[in-house]
XYZ file of C-alpha atoms in Angstrom:
493
model
C -176.679 185.197 84.721
C -176.566 181.763 85.496
C -172.950 181.734 85.888
C -173.607 183.490 89.298
C -173.156 180.305 91.453
C -175.756 180.017 94.262
C -175.191 178.456 97.660
C -178.144 176.940 99.431
C -178.168 175.367 102.902
C -179.507 171.542 102.517
C -181.315 170.394 105.770
C -180.756 166.891 104.843
C -177.174 167.064 104.747
C -176.666 169.944 107.507
C -174.499 171.857 105.140
C -174.490 174.532 102.451
C -174.353 173.077 98.995
C -173.802 174.772 95.579
C -177.098 174.373 94.116
C -176.978 172.109 90.780
C -180.879 171.480 89.180
C -181.489 168.490 88.079
C -182.465 169.927 84.126
C -179.969 172.834 82.977
C -181.704 176.207 83.085
C -184.542 174.626 84.736
C -185.832 174.660 88.545
C -187.953 172.921 90.352
C -189.342 174.211 93.501
C -192.136 173.119 96.077
C -193.077 174.862 99.120
C -195.867 174.132 101.633
C -198.247 176.441 101.777
C -200.933 177.320 104.710
C -203.901 174.970 105.969
C -207.068 177.551 104.745
C -208.924 177.251 108.159
C -208.222 180.762 109.620
C -206.615 184.257 108.625
C -202.678 184.375 107.776
C -200.550 185.194 110.692
C -197.261 186.928 111.052
C -196.013 182.968 111.188
C -197.247 182.461 107.242
C -195.288 185.553 105.919
C -192.024 184.040 106.942
C -191.998 181.079 104.505
C -193.762 183.051 102.334
C -191.345 186.050 101.829
C -188.257 183.340 102.272
C -189.186 181.211 99.153
C -190.536 184.494 97.615
C -186.774 185.814 97.765
C -185.779 182.247 96.375
C -187.886 182.525 93.380
C -187.182 185.837 92.573
C -183.604 185.349 92.511
C -183.520 182.192 90.572
C -185.630 183.700 88.023
C -183.091 186.480 87.592
C -180.337 184.012 87.499
C -182.064 183.325 84.441
C -183.631 179.681 85.523
C -186.799 178.657 84.176
C -188.671 178.044 87.643
C -191.580 176.211 88.085
C -192.886 177.168 91.791
C -195.401 175.098 93.662
C -197.282 176.114 96.873
C -199.974 173.475 98.093
C -203.306 174.446 99.884
C -204.250 172.086 102.614
C -208.118 171.998 102.684
C -208.391 168.283 103.813
C -206.662 165.698 106.000
C -205.135 168.008 108.321
C -206.294 166.665 112.101
C -206.189 168.937 114.961
C -202.800 168.621 116.953
C -201.010 167.413 113.819
C -201.787 163.900 114.677
C -203.938 161.137 113.364
C -207.051 161.442 115.455
C -209.204 164.493 116.477
C -211.283 165.994 113.880
C -210.333 167.679 110.457
C -209.343 171.626 111.147
C -211.373 172.649 108.156
C -214.479 170.338 109.045
C -214.034 171.810 112.577
C -214.107 175.352 111.386
C -217.056 174.300 108.866
C -219.088 173.056 111.803
C -218.741 175.758 114.205
C -219.551 178.641 111.669
C -222.180 176.322 110.022
C -220.540 176.808 106.908
C -219.810 174.199 103.344
C -216.062 173.125 104.273
C -214.961 174.460 100.857
C -216.724 177.822 101.937
C -214.379 177.919 104.792
C -211.513 177.298 102.525
C -212.187 179.691 99.623
C -212.919 182.491 102.332
C -209.535 182.143 104.090
C -207.898 181.674 100.885
C -209.018 185.299 99.325
C -207.853 186.496 102.778
C -204.541 184.555 102.679
C -203.956 185.890 99.091
C -204.745 189.438 99.839
C -202.116 189.285 102.355
C -199.771 188.096 100.632
C -200.438 190.672 97.573
C -199.687 193.508 100.440
C -196.312 191.655 101.077
C -195.478 191.743 97.642
C -195.400 187.741 96.994
C -194.982 186.795 93.899
C -197.880 184.145 93.016
C -196.667 180.085 92.427
C -196.677 179.151 88.959
C -199.416 176.220 90.287
C -201.421 176.260 93.508
C -202.645 172.871 93.838
C -205.307 171.741 96.207
C -205.525 168.755 98.231
C -208.847 168.521 97.614
C -208.278 167.936 93.925
C -205.813 165.646 94.105
C -208.025 162.513 95.968
C -207.945 159.864 92.789
C -203.763 160.581 92.647
C -203.378 159.884 96.280
C -205.288 156.766 96.478
C -203.099 155.396 93.690
C -199.834 156.504 95.823
C -201.275 154.593 98.953
C -201.531 151.439 96.678
C -198.052 152.096 95.315
C -197.153 152.166 98.997
C -198.924 148.990 99.558
C -197.820 147.063 97.165
C -194.311 147.791 97.653
C -195.180 146.337 101.397
C -194.834 149.240 103.335
C -198.247 150.377 104.232
C -201.462 147.878 106.045
C -204.797 148.636 106.329
C -206.410 148.572 109.541
C -210.635 148.790 110.423
C -211.154 151.088 107.075
C -207.830 153.255 107.358
C -204.067 152.967 105.925
C -201.065 153.442 108.057
C -197.422 153.678 106.836
C -195.401 150.877 108.456
C -192.344 153.002 109.611
C -190.388 150.196 111.075
C -190.729 147.808 108.538
C -189.440 150.840 106.534
C -186.602 151.669 108.670
C -184.957 148.104 108.690
C -184.183 148.905 104.702
C -184.279 152.821 104.472
C -183.286 155.160 107.231
C -186.568 157.221 109.035
C -185.460 159.934 110.833
C -182.684 161.255 108.503
C -184.061 164.668 107.768
C -184.759 165.517 111.365
C -181.956 163.660 112.952
C -184.165 161.091 115.381
C -183.717 157.921 116.110
C -186.511 155.245 115.750
C -185.734 153.568 118.781
C -186.231 156.608 120.943
C -189.770 157.408 119.065
C -190.971 153.838 119.485
C -190.365 153.751 123.385
C -191.763 157.294 123.282
C -194.953 156.089 121.530
C -195.752 153.038 122.780
C -197.797 153.643 125.692
C -199.876 156.154 124.162
C -203.934 155.799 124.023
C -206.017 155.483 121.082
C -203.385 153.985 118.952
C -205.163 150.646 118.906
C -205.373 151.076 114.914
C -201.803 151.061 114.366
C -199.090 148.179 114.825
C -196.837 151.130 116.259
C -197.229 154.567 117.650
C -194.722 155.964 115.093
C -196.976 154.836 111.833
C -199.137 157.462 110.408
C -202.028 157.436 108.448
C -201.750 157.744 104.885
C -206.060 157.023 104.558
C -208.541 157.286 107.342
C -211.765 156.120 107.632
C -214.459 158.765 108.233
C -216.178 158.761 111.333
C -220.044 159.008 110.828
C -220.219 162.826 111.465
C -217.028 163.463 109.373
C -218.037 166.075 106.617
C -215.323 165.464 104.021
C -215.139 162.173 102.468
C -214.215 160.035 99.262
C -214.817 156.570 98.354
C -211.604 154.484 98.389
C -210.834 150.773 97.957
C -210.230 150.626 102.183
C -213.053 153.187 103.069
C -215.222 156.200 102.863
C -212.778 158.708 104.244
C -209.886 160.925 103.597
C -206.113 161.227 103.128
C -203.642 162.013 105.383
C -201.858 165.183 106.063
C -198.550 164.198 104.888
C -199.564 162.700 101.566
C -200.456 165.483 99.594
C -197.300 166.860 99.134
C -195.771 163.538 97.963
C -198.236 163.323 95.415
C -198.532 166.896 94.426
C -194.464 167.800 94.013
C -194.158 164.716 91.926
C -197.228 165.313 89.890
C -196.139 168.499 88.937
C -192.551 168.666 89.750
C -191.686 164.670 88.524
C -190.056 161.903 90.229
C -187.228 164.013 91.172
C -187.291 167.919 91.589
C -184.883 170.368 93.055
C -185.987 172.083 96.106
C -188.481 171.451 98.999
C -189.136 174.191 101.423
C -191.354 175.144 104.335
C -191.262 176.192 108.246
C -188.735 174.719 110.112
C -191.310 173.417 112.293
C -192.842 170.672 109.151
C -188.859 169.063 109.372
C -191.054 166.283 111.584
C -193.276 164.609 111.408
C -194.398 166.371 107.754
C -191.393 166.483 106.037
C -189.512 163.127 107.488
C -192.938 161.162 106.422
C -192.622 162.770 102.939
C -189.457 161.174 102.203
C -190.538 158.164 103.775
C -193.745 157.708 101.161
C -191.503 159.136 98.313
C -189.184 156.418 98.627
C -191.750 153.447 99.566
C -193.778 154.189 96.919
C -191.104 155.242 94.231
C -187.754 153.286 95.421
C -185.780 156.590 95.523
C -185.827 160.483 96.936
C -187.598 162.694 95.595
C -186.276 165.852 96.650
C -182.567 167.195 96.018
C -182.263 170.315 98.415
C -184.338 170.446 101.671
C -184.686 174.192 102.508
C -186.324 175.280 106.033
C -186.736 178.706 107.266
C -186.632 179.283 111.042
C -189.097 180.292 113.766
C -190.807 184.176 114.455
C -190.846 184.488 118.421
C -192.488 187.235 120.144
C -190.597 188.460 122.836
C -188.559 185.467 123.051
C -191.643 183.188 123.249
C -193.342 180.923 120.283
C -196.239 182.852 118.849
C -199.255 180.686 119.988
C -203.180 181.769 120.537
C -202.743 180.086 123.950
C -200.098 182.513 125.037
C -202.237 185.397 123.678
C -199.195 186.576 121.511
C -201.038 185.335 118.054
C -200.977 188.005 115.529
C -202.369 188.067 112.412
C -201.330 189.852 109.433
C -204.530 191.907 109.348
C -204.329 192.726 112.553
C -200.360 193.735 112.030
C -201.431 196.164 109.002
C -203.801 197.683 111.235
C -202.533 198.018 114.503
C -205.441 196.250 116.410
C -204.076 193.500 118.275
C -203.187 194.699 121.971
C -199.707 193.617 121.902
C -198.959 196.565 119.120
C -198.439 200.325 119.736
C -199.211 201.264 116.187
C -199.838 200.052 112.770
C -197.083 198.348 110.694
C -197.228 198.757 106.892
C -196.678 195.623 104.730
C -192.964 196.491 103.559
C -192.068 197.253 107.121
C -192.891 193.325 107.718
C -191.157 192.394 104.879
C -187.822 194.104 105.289
C -188.642 193.557 109.080
C -188.201 189.611 108.145
C -185.293 190.398 105.216
C -183.073 191.683 107.951
C -182.568 188.407 109.923
C -181.307 185.467 107.487
C -184.128 183.095 106.954
C -182.161 180.002 108.738
C -181.927 182.143 111.898
C -185.176 182.700 114.930
C -186.607 186.003 114.426
C -187.620 187.727 117.570
C -190.750 190.096 116.914
C -191.639 193.232 119.049
C -192.703 196.830 118.489
C -188.916 198.287 118.984
C -187.654 196.046 116.284
C -190.629 196.741 114.001
C -190.143 200.861 114.537
C -186.710 200.335 113.776
C -187.246 198.362 110.787
C -189.939 201.364 109.555
C -187.181 203.812 110.287
C -184.614 201.907 108.369
C -186.794 201.498 105.314
C -187.708 204.961 105.340
C -184.123 205.792 105.194
C -183.620 203.769 102.141
C -186.999 205.518 100.727
C -185.719 208.629 101.032
C -182.157 207.893 99.701
C -183.643 206.611 96.278
C -185.689 209.788 95.989
C -182.615 211.671 96.524
C -180.404 209.721 93.626
C -183.041 210.937 91.398
C -182.221 214.661 91.906
C -178.308 214.231 92.185
C -176.427 216.545 89.939
C -173.585 214.137 88.777
C -170.186 215.514 88.882
C -167.105 214.666 86.385
C -165.355 212.729 88.907
C -165.864 210.202 91.687
C -165.195 209.838 95.625
C -166.038 206.507 96.466
C -164.700 202.910 95.545
C -167.598 201.215 97.334
C -169.993 202.371 94.003
C -167.525 199.904 92.006
C -167.573 197.086 94.598
C -171.555 197.662 95.212
C -173.058 194.805 92.609
C -170.744 192.697 93.261
C -171.148 192.539 97.148
C -174.608 192.398 96.597
C -174.087 189.137 94.414
C -171.684 187.957 96.808
C -174.044 188.005 99.552
C -177.417 186.795 97.703
C -175.086 183.845 96.299
C -174.152 182.628 100.150
C -177.584 181.044 101.175
C -179.892 184.087 100.341
C -177.740 186.239 102.674
C -180.387 189.184 102.733
C -178.910 190.760 105.971
C -175.794 191.552 104.259
C -177.489 192.559 101.000
C -179.488 195.148 102.916
C -176.644 196.437 104.711
C -174.877 197.157 101.598
C -178.093 199.029 100.395
C -177.535 201.159 103.640
C -174.222 201.627 102.682
C -175.483 202.942 99.623
C -177.604 205.111 101.028
C -175.260 206.669 102.824
C -173.332 207.719 99.958
C -176.293 208.920 98.319
C -176.789 211.014 101.267
C -173.186 212.486 101.139
C -173.330 213.120 97.779
C -177.029 215.115 97.853
C -175.422 216.877 100.810
C -172.157 218.558 98.632
C -169.765 216.761 100.533
C -168.890 213.996 97.777
C -168.787 213.994 94.581
C -169.532 210.942 92.182
C -169.559 210.521 87.914
C -172.295 210.376 85.901
C -171.180 206.398 85.002
C -170.988 205.910 88.965
C -174.068 207.381 89.685
C -176.116 205.174 87.280
C -174.341 202.181 88.668
C -175.269 202.993 92.268
C -179.308 203.334 90.834
C -179.733 200.518 88.998
C -177.927 198.113 91.140
C -179.719 199.771 94.396
C -183.426 199.426 92.162
C -182.283 195.804 91.054
C -181.572 194.516 94.843
C -184.305 196.274 96.482
C -187.069 195.982 94.197
C -187.058 193.056 92.138
C -184.605 190.975 93.877
C -185.843 191.818 97.634
C -189.084 192.495 96.383
C -189.923 195.977 98.313
C -191.838 198.366 96.814
C -192.318 202.213 97.873
C -194.416 202.268 101.043
C -192.985 203.920 103.464
C -196.175 205.049 105.311
C -198.047 202.861 107.684
C -201.166 203.344 105.714
C -199.514 202.221 102.075
C -200.482 205.999 100.448
C -197.517 207.126 99.990
C -197.630 205.815 96.000
C -196.599 207.440 92.588
C -200.220 209.326 92.171
C -199.191 210.032 96.307
C -196.051 211.529 95.831
C -196.716 213.675 92.364
C -199.380 215.332 94.140
C -197.184 216.292 96.971
C -194.701 217.271 94.668
C -196.925 219.245 92.937
C -197.908 221.297 95.797
C -194.366 222.000 96.457
C -193.516 223.061 93.210
C -196.117 225.650 93.445
C -194.532 226.965 96.735
C -191.132 226.989 94.958
C -193.032 229.448 92.751
C -194.193 231.257 95.297
C -191.207 231.785 97.066
C -189.608 233.138 93.662
C -192.382 235.754 93.374
C -191.772 236.174 96.857
C -195.315 235.794 97.509
C -194.430 234.702 100.850
C -198.192 234.504 102.221
C -198.948 231.571 99.336
C -195.324 230.261 100.210
C -195.739 229.916 104.024
C -199.321 228.769 103.807
C -198.358 225.401 101.862
C -195.476 224.556 104.094
C -197.420 225.142 107.398
C -200.784 223.482 106.191
C -198.103 220.117 104.942
C -196.096 220.053 108.463
C -199.286 220.366 110.221
C -200.811 217.233 108.906
C -197.392 215.271 109.571
C -194.800 216.098 106.587
C -191.379 217.090 107.106
C -190.065 219.820 104.475
C -186.525 220.784 103.984
C -185.391 223.661 101.308
C -182.396 222.161 99.316
C -179.627 223.861 96.701
C -181.664 221.859 94.041
C -185.226 222.555 95.034
C -186.970 220.620 98.025
C -187.201 216.957 99.913
C -189.981 215.884 101.997
C -191.251 212.995 104.014
C -194.706 212.170 105.942
C -193.099 211.157 109.883
C -194.733 207.914 111.227
């Protein structure tokens, strides 16, 4: 399948580029994972789903993929700065827990949420705290090359010196002179030569819980360092794809580029890919605005902004209906529309298994369906266009099922195979049309069994039993439709 030519948007060059892996037949991708000090929220879902799609599609194309997604469990200070308290240490202090107890608690919850969203696990999921030695060695390489300096037991990256030889700001398009002017007057920067310099190693204050010995002090690594270190450790000094949310482009990913060039003398990443943000009613999601929604709250409907619960597959489908590089605005109406759209596709897939083919076909779309889906996926993972083709396929299935169009056995098989390939394998959807997630295979078989009993009662003209089964199912929310081939049913939301 590698003959399919995937094009991706390279954030570094601000243009679409044909994906050409460093090692033929192999693809290495690194995606910034969560800082695990709280429950996974809607903002965590988008990068997870975006790069799950890329992971799935690369595997489908025939590549052997090593997918690394890190876990930040040390060094991420408040407000993404070089001062303040470590986010995990703060949580541990407030809850009177060990820091790694906080990490494990929220990592378990994160994994549960990712599993509910049908996110494939990465090939490797390294922790920053498990790579302290490698981070110290990486800092020493940067210092040996003259791009870092020690100050009161902390080590800082010398951005201005680096920029004289290389280009700091190339990923985000920022100008270092503007950054220097904006940061010279900041307080609390006495240790730094310039306000734009960033920490590679921080000396731990007496109350800081997580600390390790180093040549400079007892302390902990800077947040930006971990990804440079673990990316090159597991994917090599050059690798294919680095992904994450657009909010990480600066300073996190900008600093990664500088660190890797300073230590290794070259850039390590060939393609930078960034997903855009999710907003809520046009506003950026944030705790201070009261519009911060966890995935558990979405699944249960317990947040004050929600009018109902939404299944994990509704959330996944909602996110995939927008291109990953576009802003996605969250709202109940948008989620309800996604829920209905997902129901339409689920219903069509059920109907497709009951269609009796004819000798002829009357729709040319079926023959183009597969190629159209590949064309969309190869165009920078254009999932909204793929979904539009799935809706067209669903319309054809409904038309055939109602007897208004004919389809041959070969075309029906092609339609079903393509539909299931892109819906299940590539888009990563699974049958989950009810808000509770109860509409699994066993559940569907139980309902079918009841309706088959009803069909047998009708054939015996046992109308009392037939009507009883129908009325009872209708009363608990099922919609039942008798057809020429038997019956159809769905659970109304």
